[in-house]
Short mmCIF file of C-alpha atoms in Angstrom, two decimals:
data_model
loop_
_atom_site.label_atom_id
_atom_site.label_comp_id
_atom_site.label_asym_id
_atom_site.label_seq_id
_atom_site.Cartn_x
_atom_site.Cartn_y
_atom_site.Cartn_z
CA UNK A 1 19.88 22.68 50.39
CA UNK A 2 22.38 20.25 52.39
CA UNK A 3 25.76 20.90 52.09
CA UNK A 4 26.56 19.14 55.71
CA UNK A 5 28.79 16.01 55.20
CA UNK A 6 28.80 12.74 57.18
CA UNK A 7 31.69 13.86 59.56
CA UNK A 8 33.37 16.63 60.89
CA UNK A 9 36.73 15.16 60.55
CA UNK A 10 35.47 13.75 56.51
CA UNK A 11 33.98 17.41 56.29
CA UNK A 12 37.61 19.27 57.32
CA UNK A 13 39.48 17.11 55.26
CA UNK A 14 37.53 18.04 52.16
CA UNK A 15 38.34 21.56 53.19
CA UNK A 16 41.85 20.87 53.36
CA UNK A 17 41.88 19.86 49.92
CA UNK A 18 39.86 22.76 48.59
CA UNK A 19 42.08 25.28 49.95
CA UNK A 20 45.22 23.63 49.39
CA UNK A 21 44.09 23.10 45.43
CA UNK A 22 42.94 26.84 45.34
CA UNK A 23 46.06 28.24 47.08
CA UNK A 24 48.34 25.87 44.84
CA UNK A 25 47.07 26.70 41.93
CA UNK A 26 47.54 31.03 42.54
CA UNK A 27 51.02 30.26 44.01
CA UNK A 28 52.45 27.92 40.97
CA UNK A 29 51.05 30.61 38.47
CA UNK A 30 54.73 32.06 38.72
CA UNK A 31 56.31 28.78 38.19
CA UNK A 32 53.96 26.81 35.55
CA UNK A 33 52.18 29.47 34.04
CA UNK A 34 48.24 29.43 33.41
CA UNK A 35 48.48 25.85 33.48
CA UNK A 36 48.15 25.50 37.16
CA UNK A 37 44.97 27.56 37.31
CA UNK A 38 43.69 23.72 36.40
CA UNK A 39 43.76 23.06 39.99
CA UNK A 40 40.79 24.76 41.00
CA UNK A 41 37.84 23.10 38.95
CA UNK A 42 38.99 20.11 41.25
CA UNK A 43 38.92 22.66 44.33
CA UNK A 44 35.44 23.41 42.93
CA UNK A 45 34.57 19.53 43.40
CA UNK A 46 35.91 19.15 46.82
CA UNK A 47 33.84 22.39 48.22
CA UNK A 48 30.88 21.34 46.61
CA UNK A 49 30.40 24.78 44.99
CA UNK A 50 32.43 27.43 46.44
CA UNK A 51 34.48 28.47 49.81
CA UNK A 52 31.33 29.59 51.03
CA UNK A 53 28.99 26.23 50.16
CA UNK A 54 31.77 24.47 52.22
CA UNK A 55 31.44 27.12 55.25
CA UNK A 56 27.69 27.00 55.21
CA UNK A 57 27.59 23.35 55.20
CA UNK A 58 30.57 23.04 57.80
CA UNK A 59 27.78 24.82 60.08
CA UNK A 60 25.27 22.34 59.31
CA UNK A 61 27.52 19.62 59.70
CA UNK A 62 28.23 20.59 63.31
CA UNK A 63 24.70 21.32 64.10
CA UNK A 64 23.57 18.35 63.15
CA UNK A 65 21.43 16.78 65.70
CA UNK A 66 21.42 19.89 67.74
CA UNK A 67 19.09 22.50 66.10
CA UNK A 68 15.75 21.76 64.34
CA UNK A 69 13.45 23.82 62.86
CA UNK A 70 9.76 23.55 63.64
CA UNK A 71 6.93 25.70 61.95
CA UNK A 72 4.17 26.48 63.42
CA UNK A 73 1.02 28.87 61.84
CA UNK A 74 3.40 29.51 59.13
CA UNK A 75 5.94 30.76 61.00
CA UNK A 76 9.15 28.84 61.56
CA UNK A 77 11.45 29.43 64.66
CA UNK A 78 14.98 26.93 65.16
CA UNK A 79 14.58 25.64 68.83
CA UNK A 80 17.53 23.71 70.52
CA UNK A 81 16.69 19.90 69.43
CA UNK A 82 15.41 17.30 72.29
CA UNK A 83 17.54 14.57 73.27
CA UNK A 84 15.23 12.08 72.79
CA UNK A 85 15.04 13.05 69.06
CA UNK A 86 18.83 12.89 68.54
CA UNK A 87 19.13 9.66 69.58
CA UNK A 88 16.28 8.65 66.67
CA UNK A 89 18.03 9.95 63.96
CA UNK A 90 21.30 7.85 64.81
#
């Protein structure tokens, strides 16, 4: 599966808000009560599963255009990518 998003800086920011919403919603527990835990479904959303869908995918998201996986004889191996190819897929 694909988790990696267009951008790094698109793929941070959605980050930013995941954490934020998680942490917000565990710190205001004190000061709203259960009601805050409402923040993380959203937090959910913004990771695209979980903390570590978001971590997978920022890998991908980085490599993209880098790596590529070719299989050969039913065995597959993830070679550096050619430069030729990465300017294709642009």
């Amino acid at each position: 599966m694909n988790y990696a998003s267009t951008s790094l800086p698109r793929h941070l920011a959605r980050g930013a808000i995941g954490f934020g919403l998680i942490i917000g919603s565990i710190a205001l527990v004190p000061v709203v009560g259960p009601v805050a835990l409402l923040a993380a479904p959203p937090a959910l959303i913004a990771f695209r599963g979980c903390p570590t869908c978001w971590m997978v995918g920022l890998v991908q998201t980085i490599s993209r255009g880098r790596l590529e996986r070719r299989c050969v004889d039913g065995v597959c191996t993830l070679t550096k990518a050619h430069p030729a190819a990465r300017t294709t897929e642009t």
